[in-house]
Structures are given as structure tokens and as C-alpha cells.
Amino acid sequence: MKTLITIALVMTVGAAVPANELLLWSDTPAAEWVEAYPIGNGAFGAMVFGGVDQERIQFNHDTLFNGQPHDYVHKGAVEHLPAIRKLLFEGRQDEAHALANQEFMSVGHEGSNRQRAYQPFGDLLLSFDAFKEKTPDTYRRELDIDNAITSVTFELDGTTFHREVFASFPDNVIVVRLSANRPGAINGTATLSSPHDRINLTSESDELLRMTGQVKNGVTSFEARLQARVEGGTVTAHDGKLTIAGANEATLILAGASSFVNYKDVSGDPVEKNRKTMARLSEKSFEEMKGKHVEDHRALFQRVSLDVGTSDQAKQPTANRLKGFDAGDPQLVALFFQYGRYLMIACSRPGSQPANLQGLWNESTEPQWDSKYTCNINTEMNYWPAEVTNLAECHEPLFTALQDLSETGAHVATEHYGARGWVVHHNFDLWRGAAPINHANHGIWPTGGAWMCQHLWWHYEFGQDRDFLENTAYPLMKDAALFFVDSLVEDPRSDKGWLISGPSNSPENGGLVMGPTMDHQIIRNLFANVIEASQILGRDEALRAQLADMRKRIAPNQIGKQGQLQEWLEDKDDPNNKHRHVSHLWGLHPGNEIHPQQTPELAQAAKVTLAHRGDGGTGWSKAWKINFWARLLDGDHSFKMLQEALQGNTYPNLFDAHPPFQIDGNFGATSGITEMLLQSHLGEIALLPALPAALPTGSVTGLRARGGFEVDITWKDGKLLSATIQSLTETECVVRYGDTQRVLKMTPGEKVILRGEELR
Ligand code: FUC
């Protein structure tokens, strides 16, 4: 046991945080996929099981989807739009569903109206025959999220074996290191497997194994390439395996690539890509690769620290802390918060695909909901923590996808709505399908693109990058707004002249309608952001005026007869409906139009709605409620939702359990914990706005606030001790703590330290 503790300490030396704080660990190998530990470099990643005699490293590449480049547009759908709206205005929803299902949905593969699914790549399997049927004397498996290395250490027959696995972004490979404290002790085989078609294993040399194939039910081809380097001993290739014998140490390097070039083109050469990747590493030692990997990861990860106290429970295997999680284990809050940041770095880096429903990690050829991109909550939730927890670069893959979607979505806007601009419905896939899918009773929801535009605006708000605003964000946001300029309609049933959205859905609740509240909140937000951006850039004055005029006429939030916020135009909410989506609270979070201080009546109505919906729900639903309650400035209820999520919707490897695994809940929780400590959506920086009693003392560094600020906060006994605010630009900001406000005038780079007493 002593050896193991020493190793754990040695491995975290040099980290900015105390040992063990940023570790997931277990005293057994993973029996299930959701016990394995995830690693990733944005595009290429794996789940590492840590078996003693059989190690399974199940790997993914984020470009492996089934299907092929495809335009999902339903030509001529627009002809039926007036009739669908008319049926809805007349209250004939069943007929509207029937007509829309027939005439308005995507035209997908072989007549289906569905999109395509994310796929696993394959397995790297290591076998150690000498360990078969033996029980090690000691065993420890870890995921150190501070250095992004997962490791296994065990003692067997007097020898200590150590395995480290990481996915390097700079080198674009997965690296496995096998070592032992006795020379010549490394003996075993390594092979590759895949569930796809035309799998072929070949060796070009004794050190190299290649696996080629083609995605089942798809056209994308791929290659995985495994190189073994041994120190002492030998490596030989035969029968589709690499055999290592009598080595002191061995390094396995795995590269993976596909023929995907972009959503319209799959003519790339994965063999050539891998050859280049490997060639670049030919002179690099394991230590060099590891050093570069750790440095790259920490450059992002260590920007933020969170300390809310230590827990005795950290001495327990991580999974044992979940069921009984409460205020007595504050360290798990920090670990879960940082785990979300770890996962973001691992599954979304510049050049990769955005984080899908499972981030990057998927072992099934038929994953739940195709493990694609559901943008009626899930995709956006994935990116809630990106800016505020100082991982702005990780946001980029979403923006690249939005560029694609603005192209496919423009075709949908024309063919389905006769409108300018672009539109995305509730899902997209690698082929950037943007038309409605599955069924009219949830698939026709035109505000997916508009919601994702909020992320473009946030990227500007937090980072103040005018170039990004001008060249990337504004053109996309403006065109997204144009879609609604052309497609909002005046409600003929009312004399109020309200503009409404539709046909649409309040996500997944109640079927096709005209004018769901959420749509209006999203569109108001989009219009406001386009107006502000156009002012900053000094552009499009006429459009700005038009958007401002239309914005005022969009149907407002309404409070219903039970005091609830209405989900629809009509006052028909069922107080017993526990539906997981609480879409009409979008304006509370992630929107900014409902707030206890600025719109107290609406905030009260939001509370009534949350009371009706209850504290249950899927993983992401609870995660959203952490954020909602923090925005309602009720830190204790927010913490309760975190407790619900950890106790009931978290797997042993801390993956969110929808169930099944869906990564949004991880990111939603990281965002929610941040919202307890810092909010900046109302033109002021609110310090500790929703601090729960369960976290009375702590500190956080490196969070970001809108307007271009970095913020550190320390607190004790539930009260602010100090806050450090650094400005990126020449600016003025308002800082709030409770009811007290302070105005700061700052120059670029200036740091202002505020003491708690000054703000009380
Ligand atoms: C939406 C949600 C489900 C699930 C799916 C991927 O449809 O309603 O709960 O998260 O997306």
C-alpha cells in the first residue's frame, strides 16, 4: 500500500493543487463501460478499463458517423406551411401533425426522416497471459484530471506494474506506457478490433499494426495504426497482433483517422493522415510526448481553481461518494466542477467536431438518440461552461459547425419557409442536417440555430474579440435573425398585434403549436444581440431599427392563472406535469430576461413553474435546475439539485446518467456550480449571488465575466472576503455583492482587489 501512496503523490507533484483533490480513483478495474475512465484530445479519445490481465482501450474518432453527405431538405415543404399554420390556429393539432409529418419533415436516407448516428471506432486490446486468473496484492486505478493521464498500478507476485494512458492534442495520438519495477517484466500482446465493415489487419514491420475498414451503413473509411516501442526485450508482429516479450518498458502509440474532410466531402486519405502523424513522432521519446501533453492540458485546465474545503470521503473510491453525497463532502463539488472542465478539454478542441450527446465517447453502433447533436437543450448545455470557466478555445468547434449549419440551414429556410437566413431544428448530425426530423410533435422547432447563436455572442461578450464579432459571429447572427424577420407571423386570433413563432413546439412537451414561450424568449435574445452587435460594428442601421420594432411586438412572457409562467400563449399549463424540459424558463437561464431583482413578478412565476415541475428529471434536467435556482438566487435549492444529480444521475466514472450516459449533465452541473459563485448576465458582475450554506468557505480563481474580466473570489463563513477583478479592456464595470454595488473604472490589464467589508 505504501508504494501506491508514494506513486500517487509523485504523480501530482508540481500540480497547483493538493494531491488527491483532482483525482477519480477506484480499487477495481472497470466492469462496465461507465466505470472506465475517459481520455481525449478533442477529436480522438478512449475509455480505459484498467483490467489486470486484459486491458480494453475502447477508442473513438469524432468524425465516424454512419450515412454519408446528404441534403435533408424536403423540397416544396413551403407550399404546406400556410395550411399547417391554419390548422393550428383552428385548434386542429392532430391534422396539423398528420399534414406536417407527410409534407414538412426531412428527407433522409431511404425515405426515413431521421438523421445518422455517431459510431465507435474500435478497441485496442492488451492481453497479459501471465496475469490470468491471478489476483493482484494491491490495485489502484486513477484518472488524474490535472495532468489528463489515467493510470493503473498493481502489485503481483512481488512486482509492481504501472500503466499510463493519455490522449495527446499536440501529437494527435493515444499513448500507452507499460512499466514495472523489475527489468524484463513486460510481456503481452496488443491487437485492434472494430465492429465495422471490411476490417483488415496488416503489419508493415514488427513494430506496427494497421487496421483499415469502412463504417457500417456508411461510406467513411478509416485507419487505426498502432506502433510498439520497447526498451529491452523484443516486439514482433504476427497473426494481427504485436507481441512484446521480456521488455523493461513499452510504449504503444495509437493513431486514428478517417476519410472525413467536411460535411460534403469524405474523400480524405486516413492512411496518409496517420502516416504523417506517426512520422512526426519518430524522434520523440515517451517522456517528451508526456511532457508536451501535460503542458498542453494544464495550459487550459489550470486557468481555474476551485477550493470549497476538503472531505474525508476523498479517501474512499470516487464512486462510493455518490449515493451519500451531501454538504459533508464539499471536495466532490470541486471535483465534479473540474471534471466538467476536464471533459470539455478532452472532447472539444479547435479542429474537432463539437461535443456530441456523449461528448466523444461511444461504444455502440446504435447509440441512444444516435449520439448526435440535440440542440433543443443538450448541445447548448454542453457549452454553457466554456466561456465562464475560461475554456473559450474549446467553444470553437461549435462555431465551425454553425458555419456549416448556416449553409445547410439556408437551404431549409428557403425550401421549408420561403425565408431568408438560416434555420436549424432540434437536431443535427455530422452531415449537418438542419430540417425537422422524426415527428412533427417535437421535430418542428425552428429556434435551434437561434439558440446556438447565443454562444457566438457570449464568446464575444467574455473575450471582447472584435475581429471574431465582425467576421464570424455577426454574419451568422444576422442571418439567423433574418430568418425570423421573414417567418414570424401576426397572431390572427388576437387583437394585440403580437408576432409569434410557428409552427413550433415547446421542446418535447405538448406537440405542434403556434407561439411557444421559449421561441419568443430565444428570438428576443437573438434580436437584442444582433442589435447590440450592429451598434458596436456600426452596421445595418435599417435592419437594427426593424429588429427593434419587431422585438417589441413579439408575444411577451405571460403569468397564468396558477401564478405560473405560461409555457404557451394559452393559459393551459398542467401543474402536475413533471416533464423534464422546462423550456419556458429559458428566459431565466440561459437567457437573461427573467430575474428576481429586475423582473420580480416573472421570477416568482418561474418559481411556481419549478415547484410544479418538481426536483426530479433526467441528468440534464436536474443540471438545468441547478442553474435555474442559482439564477433565482436560491443557492440552497441549487445545491439540492446538485445533490439530486450526484446521488441519482451520476455513474461511477462521474459521467452524467440521463440515463443512459449523456454528457450534457456534466457540463450543466459545472455551469450551475459557477452560477452559484459568479453571474454576469445583467450588465454587472455579481459575486457569490447564490452561495449555498453547504459551501460556506472557499475560493475560486480564473472565472470569466461578461465584458472581458477575470475574477477570483474568496469567502468565509458564507461571506465575501475579497474579490480580484482583472479587466482585459479599458472599461467600466459594476460589481455587486448582495444589495451593494460598486462602479470600477479600469484600464487594460488592471487588477482591482475588493475587500469584503467594502461591499457590505
Ligand atoms: C431530448 C431530450 C431527451 C434526450 C434527448 C437526447 O430529446 O428530451 O431527454 O436528452 O434529447
JSON list of C-alpha atoms in Angstrom, two decimals, residues 303-416:
[
{"chain": "A", "resi": 303, "resn": "ARG", "atom": "CA", "xyz": [-6.65, 28.55, -15.52]},
{"chain": "A", "resi": 304, "resn": "VAL", "atom": "CA", "xyz": [-9.35, 27.92, -12.95]},
{"chain": "A", "resi": 305, "resn": "SER", "atom": "CA", "xyz": [-9.07, 26.57, -9.42]},
{"chain": "A", "resi": 306, "resn": "LEU", "atom": "CA", "xyz": [-11.88, 25.88, -7.00]},
{"chain": "A", "resi": 307, "resn": "ASP", "atom": "CA", "xyz": [-11.41, 25.06, -3.34]},
{"chain": "A", "resi": 308, "resn": "VAL", "atom": "CA", "xyz": [-14.50, 24.59, -1.19]},
{"chain": "A", "resi": 309, "resn": "GLY", "atom": "CA", "xyz": [-12.87, 22.54, 1.52]},
{"chain": "A", "resi": 310, "resn": "THR", "atom": "CA", "xyz": [-11.57, 19.03, 1.97]},
{"chain": "A", "resi": 311, "resn": "SER", "atom": "CA", "xyz": [-13.50, 15.85, 2.58]},
{"chain": "A", "resi": 312, "resn": "ASP", "atom": "CA", "xyz": [-12.61, 12.72, 4.47]},
{"chain": "A", "resi": 313, "resn": "GLN", "atom": "CA", "xyz": [-14.64, 10.95, 1.81]},
{"chain": "A", "resi": 314, "resn": "ALA", "atom": "CA", "xyz": [-11.79, 11.54, -0.67]},
{"chain": "A", "resi": 315, "resn": "LYS", "atom": "CA", "xyz": [-10.14, 8.55, 0.97]},
{"chain": "A", "resi": 316, "resn": "GLN", "atom": "CA", "xyz": [-12.96, 6.44, -0.48]},
{"chain": "A", "resi": 317, "resn": "PRO", "atom": "CA", "xyz": [-13.04, 5.25, -4.08]},
{"chain": "A", "resi": 318, "resn": "THR", "atom": "CA", "xyz": [-14.76, 8.04, -6.01]},
{"chain": "A", "resi": 319, "resn": "ALA", "atom": "CA", "xyz": [-17.87, 6.03, -6.90]},
{"chain": "A", "resi": 320, "resn": "ASN", "atom": "CA", "xyz": [-18.57, 5.31, -3.22]},
{"chain": "A", "resi": 321, "resn": "ARG", "atom": "CA", "xyz": [-19.09, 9.02, -2.55]},
{"chain": "A", "resi": 322, "resn": "LEU", "atom": "CA", "xyz": [-22.05, 9.48, -4.85]},
{"chain": "A", "resi": 323, "resn": "LYS", "atom": "CA", "xyz": [-25.04, 7.88, -3.11]},
{"chain": "A", "resi": 324, "resn": "GLY", "atom": "CA", "xyz": [-24.46, 9.59, 0.20]},
{"chain": "A", "resi": 325, "resn": "PHE", "atom": "CA", "xyz": [-23.26, 12.88, -1.24]},
{"chain": "A", "resi": 326, "resn": "ASP", "atom": "CA", "xyz": [-24.12, 15.88, 0.92]},
{"chain": "A", "resi": 327, "resn": "ALA", "atom": "CA", "xyz": [-22.61, 19.04, 2.35]},
{"chain": "A", "resi": 328, "resn": "GLY", "atom": "CA", "xyz": [-20.12, 16.89, 4.27]},
{"chain": "A", "resi": 329, "resn": "ASP", "atom": "CA", "xyz": [-18.23, 16.17, 1.03]},
{"chain": "A", "resi": 330, "resn": "PRO", "atom": "CA", "xyz": [-17.51, 19.60, -0.45]},
{"chain": "A", "resi": 331, "resn": "GLN", "atom": "CA", "xyz": [-14.43, 18.29, -2.23]},
{"chain": "A", "resi": 332, "resn": "LEU", "atom": "CA", "xyz": [-16.67, 16.25, -4.52]},
{"chain": "A", "resi": 333, "resn": "VAL", "atom": "CA", "xyz": [-18.30, 19.52, -5.63]},
{"chain": "A", "resi": 334, "resn": "ALA", "atom": "CA", "xyz": [-14.90, 20.86, -6.70]},
{"chain": "A", "resi": 335, "resn": "LEU", "atom": "CA", "xyz": [-14.00, 17.55, -8.34]},
{"chain": "A", "resi": 336, "resn": "PHE", "atom": "CA", "xyz": [-17.29, 17.39, -10.27]},
{"chain": "A", "resi": 337, "resn": "PHE", "atom": "CA", "xyz": [-16.91, 21.03, -11.30]},
{"chain": "A", "resi": 338, "resn": "GLN", "atom": "CA", "xyz": [-13.39, 20.44, -12.57]},
{"chain": "A", "resi": 339, "resn": "TYR", "atom": "CA", "xyz": [-14.35, 17.12, -14.16]},
{"chain": "A", "resi": 340, "resn": "GLY", "atom": "CA", "xyz": [-16.71, 19.07, -16.45]},
{"chain": "A", "resi": 341, "resn": "ARG", "atom": "CA", "xyz": [-13.79, 21.25, -17.46]},
{"chain": "A", "resi": 342, "resn": "TYR", "atom": "CA", "xyz": [-11.59, 18.18, -17.95]},
{"chain": "A", "resi": 343, "resn": "LEU", "atom": "CA", "xyz": [-14.24, 16.60, -20.21]},
{"chain": "A", "resi": 344, "resn": "MET", "atom": "CA", "xyz": [-14.59, 19.82, -22.22]},
{"chain": "A", "resi": 345, "resn": "ILE", "atom": "CA", "xyz": [-10.84, 19.91, -22.91]},
{"chain": "A", "resi": 346, "resn": "ALA", "atom": "CA", "xyz": [-10.96, 16.21, -23.80]},
{"chain": "A", "resi": 347, "resn": "CYS", "atom": "CA", "xyz": [-13.85, 16.34, -26.26]},
{"chain": "A", "resi": 348, "resn": "SER", "atom": "CA", "xyz": [-13.86, 19.79, -27.85]},
{"chain": "A", "resi": 349, "resn": "ARG", "atom": "CA", "xyz": [-10.69, 21.39, -29.14]},
{"chain": "A", "resi": 350, "resn": "PRO", "atom": "CA", "xyz": [-10.07, 23.61, -32.15]},
{"chain": "A", "resi": 351, "resn": "GLY", "atom": "CA", "xyz": [-10.36, 21.46, -35.26]},
{"chain": "A", "resi": 352, "resn": "SER", "atom": "CA", "xyz": [-12.51, 18.77, -33.65]},
{"chain": "A", "resi": 353, "resn": "GLN", "atom": "CA", "xyz": [-16.24, 18.21, -34.01]},
{"chain": "A", "resi": 354, "resn": "PRO", "atom": "CA", "xyz": [-18.36, 19.79, -31.27]},
{"chain": "A", "resi": 355, "resn": "ALA", "atom": "CA", "xyz": [-19.13, 17.72, -28.18]},
{"chain": "A", "resi": 356, "resn": "ASN", "atom": "CA", "xyz": [-21.99, 15.41, -29.17]},
{"chain": "A", "resi": 357, "resn": "LEU", "atom": "CA", "xyz": [-24.56, 13.84, -26.83]},
{"chain": "A", "resi": 358, "resn": "GLN", "atom": "CA", "xyz": [-21.82, 11.65, -25.38]},
{"chain": "A", "resi": 359, "resn": "GLY", "atom": "CA", "xyz": [-19.05, 14.16, -25.87]},
{"chain": "A", "resi": 360, "resn": "LEU", "atom": "CA", "xyz": [-16.68, 11.93, -27.77]},
{"chain": "A", "resi": 361, "resn": "TRP", "atom": "CA", "xyz": [-17.14, 8.59, -26.06]},
{"chain": "A", "resi": 362, "resn": "ASN", "atom": "CA", "xyz": [-19.39, 5.91, -27.53]},
{"chain": "A", "resi": 363, "resn": "GLU", "atom": "CA", "xyz": [-19.09, 2.14, -27.73]},
{"chain": "A", "resi": 364, "resn": "SER", "atom": "CA", "xyz": [-22.36, 1.35, -29.52]},
{"chain": "A", "resi": 365, "resn": "THR", "atom": "CA", "xyz": [-23.14, 1.24, -33.25]},
{"chain": "A", "resi": 366, "resn": "GLU", "atom": "CA", "xyz": [-26.73, 2.11, -32.24]},
{"chain": "A", "resi": 367, "resn": "PRO", "atom": "CA", "xyz": [-26.25, 4.69, -29.53]},
{"chain": "A", "resi": 368, "resn": "GLN", "atom": "CA", "xyz": [-29.21, 6.29, -27.80]},
{"chain": "A", "resi": 369, "resn": "TRP", "atom": "CA", "xyz": [-30.55, 9.24, -29.84]},
{"chain": "A", "resi": 370, "resn": "ASP", "atom": "CA", "xyz": [-27.76, 8.45, -32.32]},
{"chain": "A", "resi": 371, "resn": "SER", "atom": "CA", "xyz": [-25.29, 10.26, -30.05]},
{"chain": "A", "resi": 372, "resn": "LYS", "atom": "CA", "xyz": [-25.55, 13.18, -32.45]},
{"chain": "A", "resi": 373, "resn": "TYR", "atom": "CA", "xyz": [-26.41, 16.81, -31.63]},
{"chain": "A", "resi": 374, "resn": "THR", "atom": "CA", "xyz": [-29.72, 17.64, -29.99]},
{"chain": "A", "resi": 375, "resn": "CYS", "atom": "CA", "xyz": [-29.98, 21.38, -29.91]},
{"chain": "A", "resi": 376, "resn": "ASN", "atom": "CA", "xyz": [-33.26, 21.87, -28.07]},
{"chain": "A", "resi": 377, "resn": "ILE", "atom": "CA", "xyz": [-31.12, 21.84, -24.89]},
{"chain": "A", "resi": 378, "resn": "ASN", "atom": "CA", "xyz": [-28.30, 19.29, -24.98]},
{"chain": "A", "resi": 379, "resn": "THR", "atom": "CA", "xyz": [-25.77, 20.79, -27.39]},
{"chain": "A", "resi": 380, "resn": "GLU", "atom": "CA", "xyz": [-26.05, 24.22, -25.83]},
{"chain": "A", "resi": 381, "resn": "MET", "atom": "CA", "xyz": [-25.81, 22.84, -22.30]},
{"chain": "A", "resi": 382, "resn": "ASN", "atom": "CA", "xyz": [-22.56, 21.18, -23.36]},
{"chain": "A", "resi": 383, "resn": "TYR", "atom": "CA", "xyz": [-21.12, 24.63, -23.96]},
{"chain": "A", "resi": 384, "resn": "TRP", "atom": "CA", "xyz": [-22.53, 26.54, -21.00]},
{"chain": "A", "resi": 385, "resn": "PRO", "atom": "CA", "xyz": [-19.28, 26.32, -19.03]},
{"chain": "A", "resi": 386, "resn": "ALA", "atom": "CA", "xyz": [-16.95, 27.08, -21.95]},
{"chain": "A", "resi": 387, "resn": "GLU", "atom": "CA", "xyz": [-16.57, 30.84, -21.57]},
{"chain": "A", "resi": 388, "resn": "VAL", "atom": "CA", "xyz": [-17.20, 31.33, -17.88]},
{"chain": "A", "resi": 389, "resn": "THR", "atom": "CA", "xyz": [-14.76, 28.60, -16.81]},
{"chain": "A", "resi": 390, "resn": "ASN", "atom": "CA", "xyz": [-12.05, 30.00, -19.04]},
{"chain": "A", "resi": 391, "resn": "LEU", "atom": "CA", "xyz": [-12.03, 27.43, -21.84]},
{"chain": "A", "resi": 392, "resn": "ALA", "atom": "CA", "xyz": [-13.03, 29.74, -24.68]},
{"chain": "A", "resi": 393, "resn": "GLU", "atom": "CA", "xyz": [-10.91, 27.85, -27.23]},
{"chain": "A", "resi": 394, "resn": "CYS", "atom": "CA", "xyz": [-12.95, 24.73, -26.56]},
{"chain": "A", "resi": 395, "resn": "HIS", "atom": "CA", "xyz": [-16.03, 26.62, -27.78]},
{"chain": "A", "resi": 396, "resn": "GLU", "atom": "CA", "xyz": [-14.63, 26.88, -31.32]},
{"chain": "A", "resi": 397, "resn": "PRO", "atom": "CA", "xyz": [-15.86, 23.56, -32.75]},
{"chain": "A", "resi": 398, "resn": "LEU", "atom": "CA", "xyz": [-19.42, 24.72, -32.14]},
{"chain": "A", "resi": 399, "resn": "PHE", "atom": "CA", "xyz": [-18.77, 27.87, -34.15]},
{"chain": "A", "resi": 400, "resn": "THR", "atom": "CA", "xyz": [-17.31, 25.89, -37.03]},
{"chain": "A", "resi": 401, "resn": "ALA", "atom": "CA", "xyz": [-20.39, 23.68, -37.02]},
{"chain": "A", "resi": 402, "resn": "LEU", "atom": "CA", "xyz": [-22.60, 26.78, -37.04]},
{"chain": "A", "resi": 403, "resn": "GLN", "atom": "CA", "xyz": [-20.84, 27.95, -40.18]},
{"chain": "A", "resi": 404, "resn": "ASP", "atom": "CA", "xyz": [-21.78, 24.63, -41.84]},
{"chain": "A", "resi": 405, "resn": "LEU", "atom": "CA", "xyz": [-25.30, 24.81, -40.47]},
{"chain": "A", "resi": 406, "resn": "SER", "atom": "CA", "xyz": [-25.75, 28.31, -41.84]},
{"chain": "A", "resi": 407, "resn": "GLU", "atom": "CA", "xyz": [-25.24, 26.75, -45.28]},
{"chain": "A", "resi": 408, "resn": "THR", "atom": "CA", "xyz": [-27.49, 23.71, -44.93]},
{"chain": "A", "resi": 409, "resn": "GLY", "atom": "CA", "xyz": [-29.92, 25.73, -42.81]},
{"chain": "A", "resi": 410, "resn": "ALA", "atom": "CA", "xyz": [-30.21, 28.39, -45.51]},
{"chain": "A", "resi": 411, "resn": "HIS", "atom": "CA", "xyz": [-31.49, 25.73, -47.90]},
{"chain": "A", "resi": 412, "resn": "VAL", "atom": "CA", "xyz": [-34.04, 24.64, -45.28]},
{"chain": "A", "resi": 413, "resn": "ALA", "atom": "CA", "xyz": [-35.08, 28.26, -44.73]},
{"chain": "A", "resi": 414, "resn": "THR", "atom": "CA", "xyz": [-35.82, 28.60, -48.45]},
{"chain": "A", "resi": 415, "resn": "GLU", "atom": "CA", "xyz": [-37.47, 25.25, -49.10]},
{"chain": "A", "resi": 416, "resn": "HIS", "atom": "CA", "xyz": [-39.48, 24.90, -45.89]}
]
